[in-house]
PDB file of C-alpha atoms in Angstrom:
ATOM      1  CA  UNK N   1      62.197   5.783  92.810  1.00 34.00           C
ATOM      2  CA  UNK N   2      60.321   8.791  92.193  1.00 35.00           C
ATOM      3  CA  UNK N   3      62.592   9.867  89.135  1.00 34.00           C
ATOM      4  CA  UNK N   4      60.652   7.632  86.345  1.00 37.00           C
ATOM      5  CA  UNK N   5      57.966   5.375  86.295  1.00 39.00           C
ATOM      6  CA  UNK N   6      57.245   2.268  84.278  1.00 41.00           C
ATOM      7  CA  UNK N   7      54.267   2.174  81.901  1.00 40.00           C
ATOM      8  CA  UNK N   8      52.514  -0.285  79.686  1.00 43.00           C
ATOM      9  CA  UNK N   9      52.096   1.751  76.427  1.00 40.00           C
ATOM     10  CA  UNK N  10      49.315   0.347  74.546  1.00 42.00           C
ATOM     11  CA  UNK N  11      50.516   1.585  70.950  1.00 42.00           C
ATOM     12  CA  UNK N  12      53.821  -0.542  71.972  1.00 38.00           C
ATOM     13  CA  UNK N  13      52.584  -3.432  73.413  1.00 41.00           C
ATOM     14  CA  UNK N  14      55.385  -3.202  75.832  1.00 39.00           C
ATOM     15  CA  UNK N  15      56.744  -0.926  78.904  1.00 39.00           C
ATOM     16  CA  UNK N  16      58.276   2.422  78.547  1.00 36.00           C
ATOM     17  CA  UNK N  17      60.387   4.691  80.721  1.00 38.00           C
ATOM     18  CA  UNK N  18      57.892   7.757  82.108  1.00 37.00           C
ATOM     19  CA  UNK N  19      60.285  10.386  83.588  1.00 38.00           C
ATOM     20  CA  UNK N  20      59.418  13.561  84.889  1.00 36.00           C
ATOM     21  CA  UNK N  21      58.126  16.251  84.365  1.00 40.00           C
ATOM     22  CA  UNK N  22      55.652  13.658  82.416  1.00 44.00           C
ATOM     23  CA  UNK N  23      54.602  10.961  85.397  1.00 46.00           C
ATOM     24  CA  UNK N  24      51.513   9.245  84.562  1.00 50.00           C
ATOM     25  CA  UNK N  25      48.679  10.421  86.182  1.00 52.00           C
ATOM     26  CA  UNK N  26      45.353   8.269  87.707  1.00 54.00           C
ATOM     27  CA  UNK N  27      42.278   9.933  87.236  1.00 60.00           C
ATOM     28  CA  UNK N  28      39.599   7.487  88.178  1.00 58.00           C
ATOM     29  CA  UNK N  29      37.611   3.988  87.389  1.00 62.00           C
ATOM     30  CA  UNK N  30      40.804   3.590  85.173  1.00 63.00           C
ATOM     31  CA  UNK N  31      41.041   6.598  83.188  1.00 68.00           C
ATOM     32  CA  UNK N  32      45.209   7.472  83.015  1.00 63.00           C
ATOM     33  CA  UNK N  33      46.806  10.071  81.878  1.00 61.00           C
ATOM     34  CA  UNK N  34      50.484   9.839  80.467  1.00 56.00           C
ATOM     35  CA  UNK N  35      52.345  11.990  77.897  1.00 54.00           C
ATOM     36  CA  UNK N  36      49.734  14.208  76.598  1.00 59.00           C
ATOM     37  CA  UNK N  37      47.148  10.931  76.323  1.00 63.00           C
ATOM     38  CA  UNK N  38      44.364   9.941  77.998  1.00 67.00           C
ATOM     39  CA  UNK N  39      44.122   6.237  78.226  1.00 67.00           C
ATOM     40  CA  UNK N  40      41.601   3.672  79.951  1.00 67.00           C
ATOM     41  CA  UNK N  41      41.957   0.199  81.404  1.00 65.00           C
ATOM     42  CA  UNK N  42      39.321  -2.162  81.019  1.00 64.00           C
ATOM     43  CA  UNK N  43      40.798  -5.486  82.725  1.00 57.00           C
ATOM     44  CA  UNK N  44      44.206  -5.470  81.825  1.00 55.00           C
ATOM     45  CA  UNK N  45      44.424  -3.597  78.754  1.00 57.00           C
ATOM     46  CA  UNK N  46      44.744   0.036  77.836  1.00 54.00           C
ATOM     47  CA  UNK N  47      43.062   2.093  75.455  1.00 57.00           C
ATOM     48  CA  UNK N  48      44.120   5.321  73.928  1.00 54.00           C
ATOM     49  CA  UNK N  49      40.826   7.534  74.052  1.00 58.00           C
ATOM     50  CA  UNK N  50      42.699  10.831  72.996  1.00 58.00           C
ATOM     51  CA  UNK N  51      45.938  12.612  72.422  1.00 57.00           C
ATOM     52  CA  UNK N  52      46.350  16.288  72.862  1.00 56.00           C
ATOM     53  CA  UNK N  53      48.643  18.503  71.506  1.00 52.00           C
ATOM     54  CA  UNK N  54      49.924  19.477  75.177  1.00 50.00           C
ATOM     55  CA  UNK N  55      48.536  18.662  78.648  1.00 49.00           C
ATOM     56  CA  UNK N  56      46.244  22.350  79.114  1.00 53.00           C
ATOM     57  CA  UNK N  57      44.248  21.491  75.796  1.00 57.00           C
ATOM     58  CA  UNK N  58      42.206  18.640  77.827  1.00 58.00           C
ATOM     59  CA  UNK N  59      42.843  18.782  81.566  1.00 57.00           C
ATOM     60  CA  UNK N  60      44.136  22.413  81.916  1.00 57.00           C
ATOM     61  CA  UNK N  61      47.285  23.794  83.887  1.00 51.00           C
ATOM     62  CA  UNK N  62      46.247  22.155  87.035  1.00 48.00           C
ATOM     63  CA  UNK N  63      49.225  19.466  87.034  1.00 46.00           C
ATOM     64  CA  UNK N  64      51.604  19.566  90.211  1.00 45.00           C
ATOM     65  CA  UNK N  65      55.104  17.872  88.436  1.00 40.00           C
ATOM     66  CA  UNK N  66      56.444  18.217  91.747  1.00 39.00           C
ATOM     67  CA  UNK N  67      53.697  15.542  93.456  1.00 40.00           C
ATOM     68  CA  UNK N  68      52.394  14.409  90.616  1.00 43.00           C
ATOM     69  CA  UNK N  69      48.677  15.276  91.417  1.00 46.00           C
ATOM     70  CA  UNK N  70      46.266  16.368  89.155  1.00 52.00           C
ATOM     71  CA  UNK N  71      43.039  18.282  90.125  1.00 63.00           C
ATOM     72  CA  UNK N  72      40.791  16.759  87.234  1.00 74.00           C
ATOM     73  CA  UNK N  73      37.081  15.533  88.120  1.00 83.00           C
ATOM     74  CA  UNK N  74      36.146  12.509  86.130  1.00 83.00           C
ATOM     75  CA  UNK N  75      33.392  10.388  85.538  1.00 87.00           C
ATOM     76  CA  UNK N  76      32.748   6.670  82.993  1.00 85.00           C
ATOM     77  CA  UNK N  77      29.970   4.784  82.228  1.00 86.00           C
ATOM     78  CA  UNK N  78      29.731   2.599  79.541  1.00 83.00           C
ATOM     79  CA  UNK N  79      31.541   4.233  76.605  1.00 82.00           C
ATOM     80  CA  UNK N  80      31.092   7.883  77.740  1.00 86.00           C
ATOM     81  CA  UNK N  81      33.758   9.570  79.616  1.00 84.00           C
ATOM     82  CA  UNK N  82      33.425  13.008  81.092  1.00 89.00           C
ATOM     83  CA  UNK N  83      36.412  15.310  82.379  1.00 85.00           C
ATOM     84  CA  UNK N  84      36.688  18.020  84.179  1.00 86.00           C
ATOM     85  CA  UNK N  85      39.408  20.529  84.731  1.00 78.00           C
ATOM     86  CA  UNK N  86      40.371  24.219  84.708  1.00 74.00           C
ATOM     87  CA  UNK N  87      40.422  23.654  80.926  1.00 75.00           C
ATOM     88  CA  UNK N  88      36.657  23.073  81.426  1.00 85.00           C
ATOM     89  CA  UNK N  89      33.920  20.055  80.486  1.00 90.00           C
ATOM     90  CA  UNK N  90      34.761  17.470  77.667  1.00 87.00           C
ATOM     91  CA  UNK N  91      32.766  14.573  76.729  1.00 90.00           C
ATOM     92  CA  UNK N  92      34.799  11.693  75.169  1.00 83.00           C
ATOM     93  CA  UNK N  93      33.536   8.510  73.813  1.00 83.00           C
ATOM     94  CA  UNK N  94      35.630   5.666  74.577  1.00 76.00           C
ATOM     95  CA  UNK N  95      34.724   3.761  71.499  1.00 78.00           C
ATOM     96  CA  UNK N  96      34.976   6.586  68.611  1.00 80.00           C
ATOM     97  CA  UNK N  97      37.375   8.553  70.524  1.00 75.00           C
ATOM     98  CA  UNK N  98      35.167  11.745  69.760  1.00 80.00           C
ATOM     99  CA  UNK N  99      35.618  14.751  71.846  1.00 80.00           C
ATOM    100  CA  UNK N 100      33.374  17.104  72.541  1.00 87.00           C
ATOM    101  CA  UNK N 101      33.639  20.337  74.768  1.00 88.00           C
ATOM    102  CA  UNK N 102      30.505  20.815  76.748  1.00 94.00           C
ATOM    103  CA  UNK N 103      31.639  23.961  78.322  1.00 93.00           C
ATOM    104  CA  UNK N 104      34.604  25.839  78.863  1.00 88.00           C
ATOM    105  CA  UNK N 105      35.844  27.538  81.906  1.00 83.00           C
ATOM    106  CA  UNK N 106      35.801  31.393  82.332  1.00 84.00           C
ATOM    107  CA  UNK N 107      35.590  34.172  84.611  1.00 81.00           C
ATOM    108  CA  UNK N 108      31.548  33.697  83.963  1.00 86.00           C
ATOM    109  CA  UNK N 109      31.663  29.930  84.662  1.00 87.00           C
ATOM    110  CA  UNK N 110      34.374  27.494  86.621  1.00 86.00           C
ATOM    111  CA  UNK N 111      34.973  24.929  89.367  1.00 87.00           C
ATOM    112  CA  UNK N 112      33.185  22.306  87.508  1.00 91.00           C
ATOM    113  CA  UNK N 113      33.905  19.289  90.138  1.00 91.00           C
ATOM    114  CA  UNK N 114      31.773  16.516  91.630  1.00 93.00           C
ATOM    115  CA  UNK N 115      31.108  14.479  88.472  1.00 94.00           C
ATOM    116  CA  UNK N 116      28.381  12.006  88.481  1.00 95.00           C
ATOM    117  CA  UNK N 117      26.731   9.853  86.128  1.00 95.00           C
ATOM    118  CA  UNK N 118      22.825   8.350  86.997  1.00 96.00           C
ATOM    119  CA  UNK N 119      21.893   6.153  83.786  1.00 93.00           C
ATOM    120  CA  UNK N 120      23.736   8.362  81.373  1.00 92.00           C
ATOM    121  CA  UNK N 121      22.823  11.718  82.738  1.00 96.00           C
ATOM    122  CA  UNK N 122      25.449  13.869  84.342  1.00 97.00           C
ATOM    123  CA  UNK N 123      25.439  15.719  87.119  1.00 98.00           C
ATOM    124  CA  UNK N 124      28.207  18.002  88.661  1.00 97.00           C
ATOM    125  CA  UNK N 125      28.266  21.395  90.630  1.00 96.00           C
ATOM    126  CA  UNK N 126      29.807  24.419  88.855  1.00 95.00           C
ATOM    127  CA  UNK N 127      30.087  28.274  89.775  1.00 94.00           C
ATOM    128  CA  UNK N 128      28.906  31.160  88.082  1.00 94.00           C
ATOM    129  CA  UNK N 129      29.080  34.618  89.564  1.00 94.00           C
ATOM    130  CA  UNK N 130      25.378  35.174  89.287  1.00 94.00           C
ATOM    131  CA  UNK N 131      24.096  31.890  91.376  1.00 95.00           C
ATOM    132  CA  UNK N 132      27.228  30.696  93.109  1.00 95.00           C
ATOM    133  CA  UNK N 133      27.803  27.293  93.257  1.00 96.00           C
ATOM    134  CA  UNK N 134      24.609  25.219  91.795  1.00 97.00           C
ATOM    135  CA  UNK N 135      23.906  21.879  90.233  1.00 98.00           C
ATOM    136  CA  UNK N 136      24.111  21.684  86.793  1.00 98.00           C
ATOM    137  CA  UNK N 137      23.568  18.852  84.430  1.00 98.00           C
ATOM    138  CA  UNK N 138      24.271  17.382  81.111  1.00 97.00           C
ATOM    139  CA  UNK N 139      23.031  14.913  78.515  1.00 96.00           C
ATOM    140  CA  UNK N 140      26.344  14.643  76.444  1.00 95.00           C
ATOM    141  CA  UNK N 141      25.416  17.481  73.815  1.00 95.00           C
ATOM    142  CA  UNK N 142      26.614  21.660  74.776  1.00 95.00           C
ATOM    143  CA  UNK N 143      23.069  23.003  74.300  1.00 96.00           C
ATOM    144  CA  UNK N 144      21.769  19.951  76.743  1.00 97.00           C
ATOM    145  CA  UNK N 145      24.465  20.962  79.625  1.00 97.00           C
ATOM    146  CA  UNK N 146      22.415  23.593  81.793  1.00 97.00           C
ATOM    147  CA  UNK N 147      21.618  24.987  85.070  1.00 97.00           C
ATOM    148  CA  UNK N 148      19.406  22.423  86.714  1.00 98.00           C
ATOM    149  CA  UNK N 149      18.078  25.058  89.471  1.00 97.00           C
ATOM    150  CA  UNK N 150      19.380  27.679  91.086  1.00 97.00           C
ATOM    151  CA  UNK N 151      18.211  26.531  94.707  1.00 97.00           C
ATOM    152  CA  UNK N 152      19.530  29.433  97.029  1.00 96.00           C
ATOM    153  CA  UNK N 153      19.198  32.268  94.496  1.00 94.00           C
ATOM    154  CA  UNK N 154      22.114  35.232  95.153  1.00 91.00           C
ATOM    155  CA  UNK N 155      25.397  34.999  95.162  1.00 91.00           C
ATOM    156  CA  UNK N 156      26.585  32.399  97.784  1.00 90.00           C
ATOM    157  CA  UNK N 157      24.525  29.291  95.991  1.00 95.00           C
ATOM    158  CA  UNK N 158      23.201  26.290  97.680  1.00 96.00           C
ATOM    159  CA  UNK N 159      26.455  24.114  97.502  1.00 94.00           C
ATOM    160  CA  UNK N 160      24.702  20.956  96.164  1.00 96.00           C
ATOM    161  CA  UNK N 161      27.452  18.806  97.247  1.00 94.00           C
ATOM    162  CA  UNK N 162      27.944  14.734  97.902  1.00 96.00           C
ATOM    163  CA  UNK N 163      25.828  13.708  94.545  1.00 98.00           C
ATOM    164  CA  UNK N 164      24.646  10.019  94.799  1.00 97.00           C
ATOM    165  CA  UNK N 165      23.560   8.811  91.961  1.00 97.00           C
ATOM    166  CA  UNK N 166      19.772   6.844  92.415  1.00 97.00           C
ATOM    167  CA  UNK N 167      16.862   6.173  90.004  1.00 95.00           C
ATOM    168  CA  UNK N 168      18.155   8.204  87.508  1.00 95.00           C
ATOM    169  CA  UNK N 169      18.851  11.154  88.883  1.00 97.00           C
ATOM    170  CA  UNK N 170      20.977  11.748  92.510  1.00 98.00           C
ATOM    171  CA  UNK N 171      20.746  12.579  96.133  1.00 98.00           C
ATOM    172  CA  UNK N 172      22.864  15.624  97.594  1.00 98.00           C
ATOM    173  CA  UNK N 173      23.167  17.626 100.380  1.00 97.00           C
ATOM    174  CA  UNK N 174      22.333  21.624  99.775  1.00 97.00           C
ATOM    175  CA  UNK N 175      21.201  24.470 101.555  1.00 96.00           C
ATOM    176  CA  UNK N 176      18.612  27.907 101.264  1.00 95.00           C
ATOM    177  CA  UNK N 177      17.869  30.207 103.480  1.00 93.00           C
ATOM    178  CA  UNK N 178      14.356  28.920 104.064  1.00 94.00           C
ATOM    179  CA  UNK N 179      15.653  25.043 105.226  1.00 95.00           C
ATOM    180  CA  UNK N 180      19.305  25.053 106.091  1.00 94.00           C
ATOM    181  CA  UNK N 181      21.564  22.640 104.690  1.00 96.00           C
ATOM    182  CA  UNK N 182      19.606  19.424 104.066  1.00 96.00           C
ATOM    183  CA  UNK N 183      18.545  16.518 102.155  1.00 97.00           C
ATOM    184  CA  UNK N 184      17.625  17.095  98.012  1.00 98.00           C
ATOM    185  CA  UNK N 185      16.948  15.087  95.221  1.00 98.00           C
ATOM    186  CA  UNK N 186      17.124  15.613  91.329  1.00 98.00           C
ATOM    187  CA  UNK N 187      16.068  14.406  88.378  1.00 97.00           C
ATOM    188  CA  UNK N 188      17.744  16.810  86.208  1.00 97.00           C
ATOM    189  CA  UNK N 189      15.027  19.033  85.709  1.00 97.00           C
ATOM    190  CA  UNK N 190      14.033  22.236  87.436  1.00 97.00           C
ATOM    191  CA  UNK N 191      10.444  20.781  88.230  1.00 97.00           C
ATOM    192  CA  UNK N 192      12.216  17.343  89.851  1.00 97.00           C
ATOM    193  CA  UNK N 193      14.706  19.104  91.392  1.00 98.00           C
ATOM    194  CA  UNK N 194      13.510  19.315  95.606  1.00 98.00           C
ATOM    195  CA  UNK N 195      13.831  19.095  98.804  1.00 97.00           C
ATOM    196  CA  UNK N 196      13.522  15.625 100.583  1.00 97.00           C
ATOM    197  CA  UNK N 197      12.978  16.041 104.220  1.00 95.00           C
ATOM    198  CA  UNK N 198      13.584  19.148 106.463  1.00 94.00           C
ATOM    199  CA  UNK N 199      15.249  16.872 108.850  1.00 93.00           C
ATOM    200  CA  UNK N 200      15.609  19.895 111.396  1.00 93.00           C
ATOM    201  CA  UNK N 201      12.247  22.060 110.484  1.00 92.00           C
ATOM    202  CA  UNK N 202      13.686  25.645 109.980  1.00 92.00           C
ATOM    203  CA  UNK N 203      16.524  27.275 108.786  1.00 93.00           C
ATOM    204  CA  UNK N 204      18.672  24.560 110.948  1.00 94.00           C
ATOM    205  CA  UNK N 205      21.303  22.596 109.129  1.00 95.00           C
ATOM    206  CA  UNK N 206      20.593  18.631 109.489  1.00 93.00           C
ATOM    207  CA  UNK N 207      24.484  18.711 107.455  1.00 94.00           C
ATOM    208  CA  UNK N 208      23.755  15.401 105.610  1.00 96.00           C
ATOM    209  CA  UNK N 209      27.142  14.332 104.380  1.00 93.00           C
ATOM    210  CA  UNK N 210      29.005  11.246 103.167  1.00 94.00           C
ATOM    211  CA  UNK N 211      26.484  10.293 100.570  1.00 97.00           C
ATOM    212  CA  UNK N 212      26.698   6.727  99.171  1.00 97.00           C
ATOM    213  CA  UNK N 213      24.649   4.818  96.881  1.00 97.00           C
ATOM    214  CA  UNK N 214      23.768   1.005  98.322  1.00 96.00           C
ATOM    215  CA  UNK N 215      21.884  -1.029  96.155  1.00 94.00           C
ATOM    216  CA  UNK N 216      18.093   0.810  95.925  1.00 95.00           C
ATOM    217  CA  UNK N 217      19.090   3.615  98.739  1.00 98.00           C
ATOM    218  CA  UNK N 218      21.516   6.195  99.601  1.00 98.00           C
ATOM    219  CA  UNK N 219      22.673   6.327 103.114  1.00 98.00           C
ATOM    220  CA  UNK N 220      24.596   9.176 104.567  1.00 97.00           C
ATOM    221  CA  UNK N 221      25.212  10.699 108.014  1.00 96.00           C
ATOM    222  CA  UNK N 222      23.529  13.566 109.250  1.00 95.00           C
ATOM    223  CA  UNK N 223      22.553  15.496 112.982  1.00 94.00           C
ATOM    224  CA  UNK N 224      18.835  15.457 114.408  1.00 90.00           C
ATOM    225  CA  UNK N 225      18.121  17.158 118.150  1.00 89.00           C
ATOM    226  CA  UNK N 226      16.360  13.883 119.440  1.00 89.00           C
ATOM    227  CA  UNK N 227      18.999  10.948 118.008  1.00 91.00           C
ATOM    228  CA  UNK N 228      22.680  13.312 117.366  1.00 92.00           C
ATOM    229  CA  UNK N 229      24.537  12.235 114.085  1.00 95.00           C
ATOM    230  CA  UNK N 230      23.684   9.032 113.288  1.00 95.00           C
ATOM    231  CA  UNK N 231      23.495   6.843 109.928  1.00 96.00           C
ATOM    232  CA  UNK N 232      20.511   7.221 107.710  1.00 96.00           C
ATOM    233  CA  UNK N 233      19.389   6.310 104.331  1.00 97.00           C
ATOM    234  CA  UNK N 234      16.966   7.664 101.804  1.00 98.00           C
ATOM    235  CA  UNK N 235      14.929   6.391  98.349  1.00 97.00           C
ATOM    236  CA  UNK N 236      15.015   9.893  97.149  1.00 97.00           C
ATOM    237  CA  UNK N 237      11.421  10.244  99.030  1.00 96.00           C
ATOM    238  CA  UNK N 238      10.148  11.455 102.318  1.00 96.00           C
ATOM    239  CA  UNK N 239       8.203   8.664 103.455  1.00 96.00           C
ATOM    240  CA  UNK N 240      11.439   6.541 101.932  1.00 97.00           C
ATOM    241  CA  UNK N 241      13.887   8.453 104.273  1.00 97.00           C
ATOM    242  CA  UNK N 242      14.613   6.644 107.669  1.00 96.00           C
ATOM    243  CA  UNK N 243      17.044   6.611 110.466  1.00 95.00           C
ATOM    244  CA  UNK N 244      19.027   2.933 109.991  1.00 95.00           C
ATOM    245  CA  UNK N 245      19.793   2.739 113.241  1.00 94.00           C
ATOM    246  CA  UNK N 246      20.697   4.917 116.557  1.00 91.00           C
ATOM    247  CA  UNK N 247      24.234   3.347 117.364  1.00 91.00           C
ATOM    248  CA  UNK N 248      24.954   5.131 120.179  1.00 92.00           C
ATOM    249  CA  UNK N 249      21.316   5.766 121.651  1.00 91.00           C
ATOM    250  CA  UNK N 250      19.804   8.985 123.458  1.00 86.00           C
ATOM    251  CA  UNK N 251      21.409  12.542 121.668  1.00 86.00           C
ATOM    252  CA  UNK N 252      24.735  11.430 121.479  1.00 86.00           C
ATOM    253  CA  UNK N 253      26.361  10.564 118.311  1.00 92.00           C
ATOM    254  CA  UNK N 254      28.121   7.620 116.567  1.00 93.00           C
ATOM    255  CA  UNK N 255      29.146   9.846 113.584  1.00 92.00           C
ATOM    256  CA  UNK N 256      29.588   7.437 111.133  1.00 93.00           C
ATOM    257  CA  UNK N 257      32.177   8.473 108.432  1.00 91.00           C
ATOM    258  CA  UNK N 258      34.276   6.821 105.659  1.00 93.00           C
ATOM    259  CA  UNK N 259      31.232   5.279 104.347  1.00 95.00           C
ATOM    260  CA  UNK N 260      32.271   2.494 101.703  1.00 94.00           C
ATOM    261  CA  UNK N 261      30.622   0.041  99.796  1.00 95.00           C
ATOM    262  CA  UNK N 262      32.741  -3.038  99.345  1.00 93.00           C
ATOM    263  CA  UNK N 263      32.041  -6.269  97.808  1.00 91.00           C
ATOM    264  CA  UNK N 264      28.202  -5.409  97.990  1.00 92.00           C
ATOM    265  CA  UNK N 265      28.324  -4.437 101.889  1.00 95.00           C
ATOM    266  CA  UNK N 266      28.263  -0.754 103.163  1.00 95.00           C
ATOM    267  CA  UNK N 267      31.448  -0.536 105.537  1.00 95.00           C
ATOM    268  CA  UNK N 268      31.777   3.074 108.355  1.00 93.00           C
ATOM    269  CA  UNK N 269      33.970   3.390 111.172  1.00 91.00           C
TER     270      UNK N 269
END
């Protein structure tokens, strides 16, 4: 029955009746949104972490009613919760409830997606008309939330896209004119922000995609001449970054996808 929906509201202590146009919404690692609140499950309770006056004051106007999506980026660890959404960046700590807008979106600066968190630091990729699309970080506080580098200067931007998160900082895949679209790493500083292997030596694209963090490596899939898309994993170093294995052997390719870690095991079709 798509006409209502049944809800556990945590004020109550009981279920409610959720009818449209106010469904309630998952966001991620239990984050819910329901009735102008964001709430958060840990086990099997819920906890109110804010209320807003109407929906576009936190997550913006980018709520379909009709399929009751939501195009919201979101990120947890430990108590602090970061959202993302045409409304901009908000930090919100689960235990004080405390809000805090980090940065707010404008014709100057928007599509803030691809949240990440690496021991408390966040990391995302947001677009300013001056460097494109870039990674950008933040330490909780507005005057800590910054360009981390602009890494294909101009316009167009490097992308910095599929952020793992690994040793504190993460893995992603970007590109410049000089290498191509390849392998980086990041601490969140400019000086720790660079390239891991040229996997294809040039301006060639080695495409590294469908990061995942395992345990002390990332592994992802990505194209070489010699071995064709195969699986490989990194430590966030070059002499750390190694093909796992040539599935389908010669220059043909297994392209692994769907990468998943699952009951601690890494799972591709």
């Amino acid at each position: 029955d798509m006409s209502a929906r049944r809800y556990e509201d945590p004020a109550l202590g009981a279920p409610i009746d959720v009818s449209w146009p106010s469904p309630p919404i998952g966001l991620a690692q239990g984050l819910i949104y329901v009735r102008n609140r964001l709430e958060h499950r840990d086990g099997t309770e819920f906890r109110l972490i804010i209320e807003a006056e109407k929906p576009s004051d936190l997550l913006g106007n980018e709520l379909d009613w009709v399929t009751g999506t939501l195009d919201v980026y979101s990120a947890i660890e430990g108590r602090d919760c970061y959202i993302a959404s045409d409304a901009g960046l908000w930090r919100i700590d689960i235990e004080t409830r405390e809000a805090v807008r980090l940065l707010t979106n404008s014709d100057s600066l928007n599509k803030i997606v691809e949240l990440v968190l690496s021991d408390h630091r966040l990391f995302f990729r947001a677009w300013t008309p001056a460097t494109g699309s870039e990674l950008w970080t933040s330490d909780g506080t507005p005057e800590g939330t910054t360009l981390v580098r602009d890494i294909d200067p101009g316009v167009s931007g490097s992308g910095a896209y599929y952020l793992a998160p690994l040793r504190g900082g993460v893995c992603f895949a970007a590109k410049d004119s000089e290498h191509g679209g390849e392998l980086w790493y990041s601490d969140g500083t400019e000086a720790g922000t660079y390239i891991i292997r040229d996997l294809i030596p040039g301006s060639r694209s080695s495409e590294p995609y469908q990061l995942v963090t395992y345990k002390d490596h990332v592994y992802f899939s990505c194209y070489d001449d010699t071995r064709g898309e195969e699986l490989w994993r990194t430590d966030g170093t070059d002499a750390g970054t190694e093909l796992v294995m040539d599935i389908n052997p010669g220059s043909g390719s297994s392209e692994p996808y769907y990468l998943t870690v699952y009951q601690d095991a890494l799972y591709f079709s």
